[in-house]
């Protein structure tokens, strides 16, 4: 006879209260991981993170690389038959990890994440050159990738001045308190 392991629902309820509860409809078909360009870098596939949430494995989820590696490309959402919003879920989990002071397992990702959010909040868009400059300052990796950056600039891949959304006040209202 197989014993059922008791499940702590507190973490699942905590995640659901902070964001989208669509993860509850996941039936683990694995479509999300099949379409994910970053899955090879993750320690857990997206559906495994959902299962871990459902099982109350808070520490393992918040300390995982997966929540920081997700690039928010929405391929998983496009592939999912139940429209589970994994990018929003990963964002919620990142915010929870930051709030709880969990050490980010990948150096530099937190600096990049914070600067990205700061720029979107302030401008409504990301200014790539400014983002990379602030990221390089925060991580003290000034010359790493410099050759790539110069080549991209010479090919016109970067805007040299930042742009803004047309109606910043309306954007800030829509963004609400999530900045």
PDB file of C-alpha atoms in Angstrom, residues 15-175:
ATOM      1  CA  UNK A  15       1.966  32.196  -4.823  1.00  0.00           C
ATOM      2  CA  UNK A  16      -1.649  32.322  -6.031  1.00  0.00           C
ATOM      3  CA  UNK A  17      -2.407  35.367  -3.868  1.00  0.00           C
ATOM      4  CA  UNK A  18       0.537  37.322  -5.298  1.00  0.00           C
ATOM      5  CA  UNK A  19      -0.112  36.635  -8.956  1.00  0.00           C
ATOM      6  CA  UNK A  20      -1.900  34.609 -11.562  1.00  0.00           C
ATOM      7  CA  UNK A  21      -3.436  31.350 -10.326  1.00  0.00           C
ATOM      8  CA  UNK A  22      -3.412  29.739 -13.801  1.00  0.00           C
ATOM      9  CA  UNK A  23      -0.673  27.341 -12.652  1.00  0.00           C
ATOM     10  CA  UNK A  24      -3.371  25.347 -10.840  1.00  0.00           C
ATOM     11  CA  UNK A  25      -4.686  24.165 -14.219  1.00  0.00           C
ATOM     12  CA  UNK A  26      -1.349  22.624 -15.289  1.00  0.00           C
ATOM     13  CA  UNK A  27      -1.704  18.917 -16.074  1.00  0.00           C
ATOM     14  CA  UNK A  28       2.021  18.470 -16.783  1.00  0.00           C
ATOM     15  CA  UNK A  29       1.861  17.771 -20.512  1.00  0.00           C
ATOM     16  CA  UNK A  30       5.487  19.067 -20.846  1.00  0.00           C
ATOM     17  CA  UNK A  31       4.647  21.418 -23.747  1.00  0.00           C
ATOM     18  CA  UNK A  32       6.104  24.376 -21.840  1.00  0.00           C
ATOM     19  CA  UNK A  33       9.575  22.850 -21.603  1.00  0.00           C
ATOM     20  CA  UNK A  34       9.498  21.605 -25.188  1.00  0.00           C
ATOM     21  CA  UNK A  35       9.197  25.153 -26.519  1.00  0.00           C
ATOM     22  CA  UNK A  36      11.506  26.851 -24.003  1.00  0.00           C
ATOM     23  CA  UNK A  37      14.781  28.190 -25.453  1.00  0.00           C
ATOM     24  CA  UNK A  38      16.347  28.385 -21.968  1.00  0.00           C
ATOM     25  CA  UNK A  39      15.281  24.985 -20.593  1.00  0.00           C
ATOM     26  CA  UNK A  40      18.786  23.507 -20.954  1.00  0.00           C
ATOM     27  CA  UNK A  41      20.089  26.118 -18.500  1.00  0.00           C
ATOM     28  CA  UNK A  42      17.380  25.467 -15.908  1.00  0.00           C
ATOM     29  CA  UNK A  43      17.705  23.128 -12.960  1.00  0.00           C
ATOM     30  CA  UNK A  44      13.963  22.331 -13.119  1.00  0.00           C
ATOM     31  CA  UNK A  45      11.648  22.345 -16.134  1.00  0.00           C
ATOM     32  CA  UNK A  46       8.736  24.817 -15.865  1.00  0.00           C
ATOM     33  CA  UNK A  47       6.183  22.064 -15.185  1.00  0.00           C
ATOM     34  CA  UNK A  48       8.430  20.696 -12.431  1.00  0.00           C
ATOM     35  CA  UNK A  49       8.451  24.114 -10.747  1.00  0.00           C
ATOM     36  CA  UNK A  50       4.653  24.093 -10.856  1.00  0.00           C
ATOM     37  CA  UNK A  51       4.580  20.614  -9.313  1.00  0.00           C
ATOM     38  CA  UNK A  52       6.996  21.789  -6.604  1.00  0.00           C
ATOM     39  CA  UNK A  53       4.706  24.746  -5.836  1.00  0.00           C
ATOM     40  CA  UNK A  54       1.755  22.375  -5.614  1.00  0.00           C
ATOM     41  CA  UNK A  55       3.731  20.182  -3.195  1.00  0.00           C
ATOM     42  CA  UNK A  56       4.703  23.129  -0.987  1.00  0.00           C
ATOM     43  CA  UNK A  57       8.433  23.012  -1.776  1.00  0.00           C
ATOM     44  CA  UNK A  58       8.990  26.718  -1.158  1.00  0.00           C
ATOM     45  CA  UNK A  59      12.700  26.629  -0.327  1.00  0.00           C
ATOM     46  CA  UNK A  60      13.588  24.540  -3.388  1.00  0.00           C
ATOM     47  CA  UNK A  61      11.529  26.731  -5.729  1.00  0.00           C
ATOM     48  CA  UNK A  62      12.780  30.097  -4.456  1.00  0.00           C
ATOM     49  CA  UNK A  63      16.407  28.901  -4.471  1.00  0.00           C
ATOM     50  CA  UNK A  64      16.192  27.403  -7.966  1.00  0.00           C
ATOM     51  CA  UNK A  65      18.044  28.735 -10.999  1.00  0.00           C
ATOM     52  CA  UNK A  66      14.938  28.234 -13.120  1.00  0.00           C
ATOM     53  CA  UNK A  67      13.022  31.244 -11.811  1.00  0.00           C
ATOM     54  CA  UNK A  68      15.963  33.485 -12.766  1.00  0.00           C
ATOM     55  CA  UNK A  69      16.843  31.799 -16.068  1.00  0.00           C
ATOM     56  CA  UNK A  70      13.334  32.185 -17.553  1.00  0.00           C
ATOM     57  CA  UNK A  71      13.617  34.899 -20.206  1.00  0.00           C
ATOM     58  CA  UNK A  72       9.900  35.644 -20.436  1.00  0.00           C
ATOM     59  CA  UNK A  73       9.651  34.873 -24.159  1.00  0.00           C
ATOM     60  CA  UNK A  74       6.102  33.451 -23.779  1.00  0.00           C
ATOM     61  CA  UNK A  75       6.826  30.368 -25.933  1.00  0.00           C
ATOM     62  CA  UNK A  76       5.589  28.238 -23.023  1.00  0.00           C
ATOM     63  CA  UNK A  77       2.321  30.163 -22.827  1.00  0.00           C
ATOM     64  CA  UNK A  78       1.821  29.835 -26.585  1.00  0.00           C
ATOM     65  CA  UNK A  79       2.385  26.063 -26.385  1.00  0.00           C
ATOM     66  CA  UNK A  80       0.292  25.428 -23.269  1.00  0.00           C
ATOM     67  CA  UNK A  81      -3.170  23.928 -23.919  1.00  0.00           C
ATOM     68  CA  UNK A  82      -4.392  25.430 -20.615  1.00  0.00           C
ATOM     69  CA  UNK A  83      -2.749  28.842 -21.127  1.00  0.00           C
ATOM     70  CA  UNK A  84      -0.724  28.594 -17.901  1.00  0.00           C
ATOM     71  CA  UNK A  85       1.108  31.928 -17.662  1.00  0.00           C
ATOM     72  CA  UNK A  86       4.559  30.668 -16.703  1.00  0.00           C
ATOM     73  CA  UNK A  87       6.393  33.977 -17.400  1.00  0.00           C
ATOM     74  CA  UNK A  88       4.124  35.774 -14.909  1.00  0.00           C
ATOM     75  CA  UNK A  89       4.531  32.909 -12.455  1.00  0.00           C
ATOM     76  CA  UNK A  90       8.334  33.109 -12.713  1.00  0.00           C
ATOM     77  CA  UNK A  91       8.163  36.871 -12.192  1.00  0.00           C
ATOM     78  CA  UNK A  92       6.031  36.356  -9.074  1.00  0.00           C
ATOM     79  CA  UNK A  93       8.529  33.792  -7.770  1.00  0.00           C
ATOM     80  CA  UNK A  94      11.465  36.155  -8.423  1.00  0.00           C
ATOM     81  CA  UNK A  95       9.717  38.901  -6.443  1.00  0.00           C
ATOM     82  CA  UNK A  96       9.001  36.472  -3.616  1.00  0.00           C
ATOM     83  CA  UNK A  97      12.650  35.371  -3.560  1.00  0.00           C
ATOM     84  CA  UNK A  98      13.801  39.006  -3.391  1.00  0.00           C
ATOM     85  CA  UNK A  99      11.286  39.811  -0.618  1.00  0.00           C
ATOM     86  CA  UNK A 100      12.498  36.842   1.417  1.00  0.00           C
ATOM     87  CA  UNK A 101      16.172  37.639   0.899  1.00  0.00           C
ATOM     88  CA  UNK A 102      16.945  34.401  -0.923  1.00  0.00           C
ATOM     89  CA  UNK A 103      20.419  34.340  -2.461  1.00  0.00           C
ATOM     90  CA  UNK A 104      20.217  34.459  -6.250  1.00  0.00           C
ATOM     91  CA  UNK A 105      22.096  31.412  -7.589  1.00  0.00           C
ATOM     92  CA  UNK A 106      23.385  33.122 -10.724  1.00  0.00           C
ATOM     93  CA  UNK A 107      25.791  36.044 -10.294  1.00  0.00           C
ATOM     94  CA  UNK A 108      24.653  39.198 -12.029  1.00  0.00           C
ATOM     95  CA  UNK A 109      21.077  38.139 -12.723  1.00  0.00           C
ATOM     96  CA  UNK A 110      19.652  40.139  -9.822  1.00  0.00           C
ATOM     97  CA  UNK A 111      21.492  43.292 -10.945  1.00  0.00           C
ATOM     98  CA  UNK A 112      20.169  42.831 -14.481  1.00  0.00           C
ATOM     99  CA  UNK A 113      16.634  42.120 -13.218  1.00  0.00           C
ATOM    100  CA  UNK A 114      16.516  45.218 -11.004  1.00  0.00           C
ATOM    101  CA  UNK A 115      17.901  47.511 -13.716  1.00  0.00           C
ATOM    102  CA  UNK A 116      15.497  46.113 -16.303  1.00  0.00           C
ATOM    103  CA  UNK A 117      12.519  46.771 -14.006  1.00  0.00           C
ATOM    104  CA  UNK A 118      13.828  50.241 -13.115  1.00  0.00           C
ATOM    105  CA  UNK A 119      14.075  51.202 -16.771  1.00  0.00           C
ATOM    106  CA  UNK A 120      10.643  49.877 -17.696  1.00  0.00           C
ATOM    107  CA  UNK A 121       9.149  51.664 -14.699  1.00  0.00           C
ATOM    108  CA  UNK A 122      10.873  54.975 -15.530  1.00  0.00           C
ATOM    109  CA  UNK A 123      10.707  54.986 -19.335  1.00  0.00           C
ATOM    110  CA  UNK A 124       8.133  52.405 -20.298  1.00  0.00           C
ATOM    111  CA  UNK A 125      10.847  50.776 -22.393  1.00  0.00           C
ATOM    112  CA  UNK A 126      14.326  49.385 -22.039  1.00  0.00           C
ATOM    113  CA  UNK A 127      17.256  51.471 -23.263  1.00  0.00           C
ATOM    114  CA  UNK A 128      19.683  48.675 -24.136  1.00  0.00           C
ATOM    115  CA  UNK A 129      22.884  50.715 -23.953  1.00  0.00           C
ATOM    116  CA  UNK A 130      21.928  52.177 -20.574  1.00  0.00           C
ATOM    117  CA  UNK A 131      20.832  48.777 -19.300  1.00  0.00           C
ATOM    118  CA  UNK A 132      24.133  47.173 -20.237  1.00  0.00           C
ATOM    119  CA  UNK A 133      26.193  50.080 -18.881  1.00  0.00           C
ATOM    120  CA  UNK A 134      24.464  49.925 -15.484  1.00  0.00           C
ATOM    121  CA  UNK A 135      24.651  46.128 -15.465  1.00  0.00           C
ATOM    122  CA  UNK A 136      28.384  46.203 -16.226  1.00  0.00           C
ATOM    123  CA  UNK A 137      28.918  48.773 -13.462  1.00  0.00           C
ATOM    124  CA  UNK A 138      26.933  46.718 -10.953  1.00  0.00           C
ATOM    125  CA  UNK A 139      28.758  43.478 -11.778  1.00  0.00           C
ATOM    126  CA  UNK A 140      32.160  45.114 -12.325  1.00  0.00           C
ATOM    127  CA  UNK A 141      32.593  43.260 -15.608  1.00  0.00           C
ATOM    128  CA  UNK A 142      33.524  46.318 -17.653  1.00  0.00           C
ATOM    129  CA  UNK A 143      35.497  44.813 -20.526  1.00  0.00           C
ATOM    130  CA  UNK A 144      33.721  41.468 -20.828  1.00  0.00           C
ATOM    131  CA  UNK A 145      31.600  41.486 -24.021  1.00  0.00           C
ATOM    132  CA  UNK A 146      33.068  44.824 -25.125  1.00  0.00           C
ATOM    133  CA  UNK A 147      33.998  43.470 -28.566  1.00  0.00           C
ATOM    134  CA  UNK A 148      30.478  42.207 -29.120  1.00  0.00           C
ATOM    135  CA  UNK A 149      29.030  45.526 -27.975  1.00  0.00           C
ATOM    136  CA  UNK A 150      31.229  47.532 -30.347  1.00  0.00           C
ATOM    137  CA  UNK A 151      30.325  45.272 -33.304  1.00  0.00           C
ATOM    138  CA  UNK A 152      26.620  45.578 -32.500  1.00  0.00           C
ATOM    139  CA  UNK A 153      26.895  49.352 -32.246  1.00  0.00           C
ATOM    140  CA  UNK A 154      28.738  49.586 -35.584  1.00  0.00           C
ATOM    141  CA  UNK A 155      25.964  47.548 -37.205  1.00  0.00           C
ATOM    142  CA  UNK A 156      23.328  49.900 -35.784  1.00  0.00           C
ATOM    143  CA  UNK A 157      21.859  47.332 -33.385  1.00  0.00           C
ATOM    144  CA  UNK A 158      21.677  49.820 -30.496  1.00  0.00           C
ATOM    145  CA  UNK A 159      19.857  53.111 -30.163  1.00  0.00           C
ATOM    146  CA  UNK A 160      22.255  55.690 -28.794  1.00  0.00           C
ATOM    147  CA  UNK A 161      19.522  57.690 -27.087  1.00  0.00           C
ATOM    148  CA  UNK A 162      16.659  56.355 -24.979  1.00  0.00           C
ATOM    149  CA  UNK A 163      13.071  56.502 -26.182  1.00  0.00           C
ATOM    150  CA  UNK A 164       9.927  56.797 -24.091  1.00  0.00           C
ATOM    151  CA  UNK A 165       6.342  55.628 -24.359  1.00  0.00           C
ATOM    152  CA  UNK A 166       3.916  58.126 -25.877  1.00  0.00           C
ATOM    153  CA  UNK A 167       1.852  58.704 -22.741  1.00  0.00           C
ATOM    154  CA  UNK A 168       4.050  58.118 -19.662  1.00  0.00           C
ATOM    155  CA  UNK A 169       1.320  59.029 -17.152  1.00  0.00           C
ATOM    156  CA  UNK A 170      -1.113  56.491 -18.621  1.00  0.00           C
ATOM    157  CA  UNK A 171       1.653  53.872 -18.690  1.00  0.00           C
ATOM    158  CA  UNK A 172       2.504  54.470 -15.010  1.00  0.00           C
ATOM    159  CA  UNK A 173      -1.185  54.120 -14.101  1.00  0.00           C
ATOM    160  CA  UNK A 174      -1.399  50.797 -15.963  1.00  0.00           C
ATOM    161  CA  UNK A 175       1.846  49.620 -14.377  1.00  0.00           C
TER     162      UNK A 175
END
